[in-house]
PDB file of C-alpha atoms in Angstrom:
ATOM      1  CA  CYS A   1      12.820  17.688  52.847  1.00  0.00           C
ATOM      2  CA  SER A   2      14.818  17.474  56.091  1.00  0.00           C
ATOM      3  CA  GLU A   3      18.190  17.400  54.332  1.00  0.00           C
ATOM      4  CA  LYS A   4      17.944  20.424  52.032  1.00  0.00           C
ATOM      5  CA  PRO A   5      21.434  20.209  50.456  1.00  0.00           C
ATOM      6  CA  PHE A   6      20.784  16.596  49.494  1.00  0.00           C
ATOM      7  CA  CYS A   7      17.348  17.466  48.065  1.00  0.00           C
ATOM      8  CA  TYR A   8      18.825  20.325  46.025  1.00  0.00           C
ATOM      9  CA  LEU A   9      21.418  17.901  44.639  1.00  0.00           C
ATOM     10  CA  ILE A  10      18.711  15.466  43.549  1.00  0.00           C
ATOM     11  CA  ILE A  11      16.793  18.281  41.840  1.00  0.00           C
ATOM     12  CA  LEU A  12      19.917  19.447  40.002  1.00  0.00           C
ATOM     13  CA  LEU A  13      20.700  15.910  38.868  1.00  0.00           C
ATOM     14  CA  LYS A  14      17.205  15.466  37.437  1.00  0.00           C
ATOM     15  CA  MET A  15      17.354  18.879  35.739  1.00  0.00           C
ATOM     16  CA  GLY A  16      20.622  17.794  34.197  1.00  0.00           C
ATOM     17  CA  TYR A  17      18.814  15.407  31.872  1.00  0.00           C
ATOM     18  CA  ILE A  18      17.378  18.397  30.038  1.00  0.00           C
ATOM     19  CA  LEU A  19      20.907  19.361  29.048  1.00  0.00           C
ATOM     20  CA  TYR A  20      21.832  15.937  27.688  1.00  0.00           C
ATOM     21  CA  THR A  21      22.078  15.379  23.949  1.00  0.00           C
ATOM     22  CA  ASP A  22      20.026  12.685  22.249  1.00  0.00           C
ATOM     23  CA  LYS A  23      23.191  10.605  21.972  1.00  0.00           C
ATOM     24  CA  GLU A  24      23.789  10.850  25.717  1.00  0.00           C
ATOM     25  CA  LEU A  25      20.164  10.007  26.483  1.00  0.00           C
ATOM     26  CA  ALA A  26      20.351   7.002  24.144  1.00  0.00           C
ATOM     27  CA  TYR A  27      23.434   5.728  25.954  1.00  0.00           C
ATOM     28  CA  LEU A  28      21.757   6.119  29.360  1.00  0.00           C
ATOM     29  CA  LEU A  29      18.678   4.400  27.986  1.00  0.00           C
ATOM     30  CA  THR A  30      20.725   1.312  27.125  1.00  0.00           C
ATOM     31  CA  LYS A  31      21.666   1.254  30.825  1.00  0.00           C
ATOM     32  CA  ASN A  32      17.973   1.132  31.857  1.00  0.00           C
ATOM     33  CA  ASP A  33      17.946   4.751  33.051  1.00  0.00           C
ATOM     34  CA  GLU A  34      14.271   5.611  33.601  1.00  0.00           C
ATOM     35  CA  ASP A  35      14.968   9.337  34.018  1.00  0.00           C
ATOM     36  CA  ALA A  36      16.653   9.377  30.614  1.00  0.00           C
ATOM     37  CA  PHE A  37      13.584   7.690  29.137  1.00  0.00           C
ATOM     38  CA  ARG A  38      11.324  10.238  30.842  1.00  0.00           C
ATOM     39  CA  GLU A  39      13.348  13.120  29.375  1.00  0.00           C
ATOM     40  CA  LEU A  40      13.265  11.493  25.937  1.00  0.00           C
ATOM     41  CA  TYR A  41       9.484  11.219  26.190  1.00  0.00           C
ATOM     42  CA  LEU A  42       9.080  14.851  27.217  1.00  0.00           C
ATOM     43  CA  ARG A  43      11.483  15.983  24.498  1.00  0.00           C
ATOM     44  CA  TYR A  44       9.702  14.247  21.619  1.00  0.00           C
ATOM     45  CA  ARG A  45       6.117  13.823  22.799  1.00  0.00           C
ATOM     46  CA  ASP A  46       4.648  17.043  21.383  1.00  0.00           C
ATOM     47  CA  LYS A  47       6.621  17.010  18.134  1.00  0.00           C
ATOM     48  CA  LEU A  48       5.702  13.397  17.505  1.00  0.00           C
ATOM     49  CA  TRP A  49       2.047  14.031  18.350  1.00  0.00           C
ATOM     50  CA  HIS A  50       1.802  16.817  15.744  1.00  0.00           C
ATOM     51  CA  PHE A  51       3.592  14.613  13.227  1.00  0.00           C
ATOM     52  CA  CYS A  52       1.091  11.765  13.766  1.00  0.00           C
ATOM     53  CA  TYR A  53      -1.902  14.075  13.875  1.00  0.00           C
ATOM     54  CA  SER A  54      -0.954  15.622  10.511  1.00  0.00           C
ATOM     55  CA  PHE A  55      -1.696  12.224   8.938  1.00  0.00           C
ATOM     56  CA  LEU A  56      -4.364  10.727  11.186  1.00  0.00           C
ATOM     57  CA  LYS A  57      -6.463  13.841  11.865  1.00  0.00           C
ATOM     58  CA  SER A  58      -7.480  12.257  15.162  1.00  0.00           C
ATOM     59  CA  GLU A  59      -6.191  13.323  18.567  1.00  0.00           C
ATOM     60  CA  ASP A  60      -6.926   9.938  20.157  1.00  0.00           C
ATOM     61  CA  ASP A  61      -5.282   7.921  17.367  1.00  0.00           C
ATOM     62  CA  ALA A  62      -2.215  10.166  17.429  1.00  0.00           C
ATOM     63  CA  SER A  63      -1.928   9.730  21.197  1.00  0.00           C
ATOM     64  CA  ASP A  64      -2.317   5.953  20.879  1.00  0.00           C
ATOM     65  CA  ILE A  65       0.516   5.727  18.372  1.00  0.00           C
ATOM     66  CA  ILE A  66       2.791   7.851  20.555  1.00  0.00           C
ATOM     67  CA  GLN A  67       2.099   5.516  23.484  1.00  0.00           C
ATOM     68  CA  GLU A  68       2.905   2.480  21.330  1.00  0.00           C
ATOM     69  CA  VAL A  69       6.127   4.041  20.032  1.00  0.00           C
ATOM     70  CA  PHE A  70       7.494   4.913  23.459  1.00  0.00           C
ATOM     71  CA  MET A  71       6.502   1.570  24.954  1.00  0.00           C
ATOM     72  CA  ARG A  72       8.402  -0.090  22.093  1.00  0.00           C
ATOM     73  CA  ILE A  73      11.430   2.162  22.657  1.00  0.00           C
ATOM     74  CA  TRP A  74      11.553   1.096  26.304  1.00  0.00           C
ATOM     75  CA  GLU A  75      11.321  -2.575  25.335  1.00  0.00           C
ATOM     76  CA  LEU A  76      14.147  -2.157  22.789  1.00  0.00           C
ATOM     77  CA  ARG A  77      16.246   0.113  24.984  1.00  0.00           C
ATOM     78  CA  ASN A  78      19.139  -2.353  25.264  1.00  0.00           C
ATOM     79  CA  PHE A  79      19.418  -2.586  21.465  1.00  0.00           C
ATOM     80  CA  ILE A  80      19.532   1.156  20.735  1.00  0.00           C
ATOM     81  CA  ASP A  81      22.720   2.369  19.061  1.00  0.00           C
ATOM     82  CA  PRO A  82      23.679   5.779  20.567  1.00  0.00           C
ATOM     83  CA  GLU A  83      25.702   6.534  17.426  1.00  0.00           C
ATOM     84  CA  ARG A  84      22.597   6.551  15.227  1.00  0.00           C
ATOM     85  CA  SER A  85      20.031   9.354  15.018  1.00  0.00           C
ATOM     86  CA  LEU A  86      17.506   8.871  17.791  1.00  0.00           C
ATOM     87  CA  SER A  87      15.115  11.335  16.158  1.00  0.00           C
ATOM     88  CA  SER A  88      15.116   9.391  12.874  1.00  0.00           C
ATOM     89  CA  PHE A  89      14.632   6.115  14.749  1.00  0.00           C
ATOM     90  CA  ILE A  90      11.625   7.477  16.668  1.00  0.00           C
ATOM     91  CA  HIS A  91       9.995   8.999  13.588  1.00  0.00           C
ATOM     92  CA  THR A  92      10.552   5.818  11.567  1.00  0.00           C
ATOM     93  CA  MET A  93       8.741   3.818  14.231  1.00  0.00           C
ATOM     94  CA  ALA A  94       5.884   6.333  14.124  1.00  0.00           C
ATOM     95  CA  LYS A  95       5.712   6.166  10.312  1.00  0.00           C
ATOM     96  CA  ASN A  96       5.512   2.364  10.419  1.00  0.00           C
ATOM     97  CA  ARG A  97       2.621   2.516  12.847  1.00  0.00           C
ATOM     98  CA  ILE A  98       0.809   5.141  10.788  1.00  0.00           C
ATOM     99  CA  LEU A  99       1.084   2.829   7.785  1.00  0.00           C
ATOM    100  CA  ASN A 100      -0.201  -0.076   9.857  1.00  0.00           C
ATOM    101  CA  PHE A 101      -3.090   2.069  11.039  1.00  0.00           C
ATOM    102  CA  PHE A 102      -4.139   2.937   7.488  1.00  0.00           C
ATOM    103  CA  ARG A 103      -3.526  -0.605   6.288  1.00  0.00           C
ATOM    104  CA  ASP A 104      -5.901  -1.902   8.945  1.00  0.00           C
ATOM    105  CA  MET A 105      -8.522   0.489   7.591  1.00  0.00           C
ATOM    106  CA  ASP A 106      -7.918  -0.866   4.085  1.00  0.00           C
ATOM    107  CA  ILE A 107      -6.772   2.481   2.732  1.00  0.00           C
ATOM    108  CA  GLU A 108      -3.084   1.706   2.315  1.00  0.00           C
ATOM    109  CA  LYS A 109      -3.005   3.574  -1.002  1.00  0.00           C
ATOM    110  CA  GLN A 110      -4.058   6.824   0.664  1.00  0.00           C
ATOM    111  CA  ALA A 111      -1.525   6.269   3.440  1.00  0.00           C
ATOM    112  CA  ARG A 112       1.339   5.799   0.990  1.00  0.00           C
ATOM    113  CA  GLN A 113       0.346   8.899  -0.940  1.00  0.00           C
ATOM    114  CA  ALA A 114       0.262  10.944   2.258  1.00  0.00           C
ATOM    115  CA  LEU A 115       3.560   9.669   3.614  1.00  0.00           C
ATOM    116  CA  SER A 116       5.332  10.010   0.259  1.00  0.00           C
ATOM    117  CA  LYS A 117       5.141  13.781   0.696  1.00  0.00           C
ATOM    118  CA  LYS A 118       7.502  13.506   3.663  1.00  0.00           C
ATOM    119  CA  SER A 119       9.625  10.506   2.756  1.00  0.00           C
ATOM    120  CA  ALA A 120      10.034   8.026  -0.102  1.00  0.00           C
ATOM    121  CA  ILE A 121       8.585   4.602   0.580  1.00  0.00           C
ATOM    122  CA  GLU A 122      10.390   1.766  -1.120  1.00  0.00           C
ATOM    123  CA  THR A 123       8.316  -0.912  -2.812  1.00  0.00           C
ATOM    124  CA  GLU A 124       8.918  -4.359  -1.384  1.00  0.00           C
ATOM    125  CA  THR A 125      10.376  -6.786  -3.917  1.00  0.00           C
ATOM    126  CA  ALA A 126      10.238 -10.565  -4.079  1.00  0.00           C
ATOM    127  CA  GLU A 127      13.839 -10.627  -2.882  1.00  0.00           C
ATOM    128  CA  SER A 128      13.078  -8.533   0.199  1.00  0.00           C
ATOM    129  CA  GLU A 129      10.106 -10.771   0.986  1.00  0.00           C
ATOM    130  CA  LEU A 130      12.402 -13.800   0.802  1.00  0.00           C
ATOM    131  CA  ILE A 131      14.857 -12.128   3.177  1.00  0.00           C
ATOM    132  CA  MET A 132      12.011 -11.297   5.560  1.00  0.00           C
ATOM    133  CA  SER A 133      10.925 -14.941   5.433  1.00  0.00           C
ATOM    134  CA  GLU A 134      14.438 -16.078   6.331  1.00  0.00           C
ATOM    135  CA  TYR A 135      14.632 -13.614   9.208  1.00  0.00           C
ATOM    136  CA  GLN A 136      11.216 -14.762  10.398  1.00  0.00           C
ATOM    137  CA  GLN A 137      12.534 -18.327  10.571  1.00  0.00           C
ATOM    138  CA  ILE A 138      15.570 -17.165  12.551  1.00  0.00           C
ATOM    139  CA  LEU A 139      13.222 -15.338  14.918  1.00  0.00           C
ATOM    140  CA  THR A 140      11.093 -18.471  15.325  1.00  0.00           C
ATOM    141  CA  ASP A 141      14.198 -20.543  16.091  1.00  0.00           C
ATOM    142  CA  ALA A 142      15.306 -18.011  18.687  1.00  0.00           C
ATOM    143  CA  ILE A 143      11.910 -18.002  20.404  1.00  0.00           C
ATOM    144  CA  GLU A 144      11.895 -21.819  20.519  1.00  0.00           C
ATOM    145  CA  GLN A 145      15.204 -21.738  22.411  1.00  0.00           C
ATOM    146  CA  LEU A 146      13.820 -19.524  25.181  1.00  0.00           C
ATOM    147  CA  PRO A 147      13.116 -21.151  28.567  1.00  0.00           C
ATOM    148  CA  PRO A 148       9.493 -22.395  28.712  1.00  0.00           C
ATOM    149  CA  LYS A 149       8.184 -19.682  31.049  1.00  0.00           C
ATOM    150  CA  ARG A 150       9.975 -16.903  29.163  1.00  0.00           C
ATOM    151  CA  LYS A 151       8.725 -18.216  25.817  1.00  0.00           C
ATOM    152  CA  GLN A 152       5.171 -18.357  27.162  1.00  0.00           C
ATOM    153  CA  ILE A 153       5.292 -14.742  28.345  1.00  0.00           C
ATOM    154  CA  PHE A 154       6.936 -13.553  25.124  1.00  0.00           C
ATOM    155  CA  ASN A 155       4.291 -15.270  22.962  1.00  0.00           C
ATOM    156  CA  MET A 156       1.461 -13.925  25.117  1.00  0.00           C
ATOM    157  CA  SER A 157       2.843 -10.444  24.501  1.00  0.00           C
ATOM    158  CA  ARG A 158       3.752 -10.680  20.803  1.00  0.00           C
ATOM    159  CA  ILE A 159       1.332 -13.281  19.418  1.00  0.00           C
ATOM    160  CA  ASP A 160      -1.697 -12.941  21.707  1.00  0.00           C
ATOM    161  CA  GLN A 161      -1.127  -9.165  21.897  1.00  0.00           C
ATOM    162  CA  LEU A 162      -1.756  -9.068  25.656  1.00  0.00           C
ATOM    163  CA  SER A 163      -0.562  -6.130  27.717  1.00  0.00           C
ATOM    164  CA  HIS A 164       2.004  -6.618  30.467  1.00  0.00           C
ATOM    165  CA  LYS A 165      -0.737  -6.079  33.028  1.00  0.00           C
ATOM    166  CA  GLU A 166      -2.975  -8.733  31.446  1.00  0.00           C
ATOM    167  CA  ILE A 167      -0.125 -11.248  31.319  1.00  0.00           C
ATOM    168  CA  ALA A 168       0.739 -10.586  34.956  1.00  0.00           C
ATOM    169  CA  ALA A 169      -2.877 -11.146  35.989  1.00  0.00           C
ATOM    170  CA  ARG A 170      -3.212 -14.407  34.051  1.00  0.00           C
ATOM    171  CA  LEU A 171       0.046 -15.867  35.354  1.00  0.00           C
ATOM    172  CA  ASN A 172      -0.280 -14.395  38.861  1.00  0.00           C
ATOM    173  CA  ILE A 173       3.083 -12.618  38.680  1.00  0.00           C
ATOM    174  CA  SER A 174       4.128  -8.972  38.896  1.00  0.00           C
ATOM    175  CA  VAL A 175       4.214  -6.598  35.923  1.00  0.00           C
ATOM    176  CA  ASN A 176       7.922  -6.056  36.609  1.00  0.00           C
ATOM    177  CA  THR A 177       8.512  -9.801  36.269  1.00  0.00           C
ATOM    178  CA  VAL A 178       6.718  -9.769  32.910  1.00  0.00           C
ATOM    179  CA  GLN A 179       8.827  -6.831  31.728  1.00  0.00           C
ATOM    180  CA  GLU A 180      12.038  -8.547  32.784  1.00  0.00           C
ATOM    181  CA  HIS A 181      11.110 -11.745  30.940  1.00  0.00           C
ATOM    182  CA  ILE A 182      10.345  -9.800  27.758  1.00  0.00           C
ATOM    183  CA  SER A 183      13.539  -7.734  28.026  1.00  0.00           C
ATOM    184  CA  GLU A 184      15.618 -10.898  28.507  1.00  0.00           C
ATOM    185  CA  SER A 185      13.832 -12.513  25.563  1.00  0.00           C
ATOM    186  CA  LEU A 186      14.630  -9.562  23.313  1.00  0.00           C
ATOM    187  CA  ARG A 187      18.242  -9.569  24.497  1.00  0.00           C
ATOM    188  CA  PHE A 188      18.588 -13.272  23.623  1.00  0.00           C
ATOM    189  CA  ILE A 189      16.903 -12.777  20.234  1.00  0.00           C
ATOM    190  CA  LYS A 190      19.320  -9.957  19.447  1.00  0.00           C
ATOM    191  CA  LYS A 191      22.304 -12.198  20.186  1.00  0.00           C
ATOM    192  CA  HIS A 192      20.774 -15.012  18.132  1.00  0.00           C
ATOM    193  CA  PHE A 193      20.296 -12.705  15.118  1.00  0.00           C
ATOM    194  CA  LEU A 194      23.809 -11.284  15.324  1.00  0.00           C
ATOM    195  CA  LYS A 195      25.230 -14.806  15.613  1.00  0.00           C
ATOM    196  CA  ASN A 196      23.294 -16.293  12.698  1.00  0.00           C
ATOM    197  CA  THR A 197      23.230 -13.396  10.223  1.00  0.00           C
ATOM    198  CA  ASP A 198      25.507 -10.624   8.999  1.00  0.00           C
ATOM    199  CA  ILE A 199      22.808  -8.061   9.769  1.00  0.00           C
ATOM    200  CA  THR A 200      23.931  -4.702  11.186  1.00  0.00           C
ATOM    201  CA  LEU A 201      22.646  -3.485  14.548  1.00  0.00           C
ATOM    202  CA  GLY A 202      20.660  -0.668  12.943  1.00  0.00           C
ATOM    203  CA  MET A 203      19.016  -3.057  10.481  1.00  0.00           C
ATOM    204  CA  LEU A 204      18.379  -5.501  13.320  1.00  0.00           C
ATOM    205  CA  LEU A 205      16.323  -2.878  15.172  1.00  0.00           C
ATOM    206  CA  PHE A 206      14.292  -2.237  12.037  1.00  0.00           C
ATOM    207  CA  MET A 207      13.776  -5.921  11.297  1.00  0.00           C
ATOM    208  CA  MET A 208      12.807  -6.785  14.876  1.00  0.00           C
ATOM    209  CA  ASP A 209      10.284  -3.951  14.910  1.00  0.00           C
ATOM    210  CA  ARG A 210       8.656  -5.460  11.805  1.00  0.00           C
ATOM    211  CA  LEU A 211       8.974  -9.138  12.672  1.00  0.00           C
ATOM    212  CA  ILE A 212       7.949  -8.984  16.323  1.00  0.00           C
ATOM    213  CA  ASN A 213       5.198  -6.391  15.978  1.00  0.00           C
TER     214      ASN A 213
END
């Protein structure tokens, strides 16, 4: 580096992320700070991997879930509440995906028995299913109000389960453009939910993770 003082400053700034608390990282994440996201990933990657592996007993499956969790965190970055426990939020997302993994293998009973050792899993009631149905309708209404191109990209991601790269290739646009459309869609959906329900921000994150996934 030709300008050594400047390079040293950059290095110190990047090292500074190690010293940030989870709350500070969460705040920076809501501001689209990629270095904060990178530090969050490094901070929780190994712990989360061991947590997932303790249930899945598969290195590849544990790694896949970690990738899904952190991709989802980046997509929901603008909705994260810095006042809430980031560790609990991350582990809850991992638990949901572990349950989905076992459910897909038709061994949900074994999954619930395993996870109950670490946390109690509430049984869904008819009332909660009704609430979920109402929230699903609100989500559908919000998606219908998106601009045509944005709605198309959002549905390709959430309904067709295409990756950002696959969507970009099909529509002949950049991956960054796809990510921006999805981020703007999620931002609009958040506003729509808060406007049409009395749901709290923390519950909104949980509901969106279930409804949109």
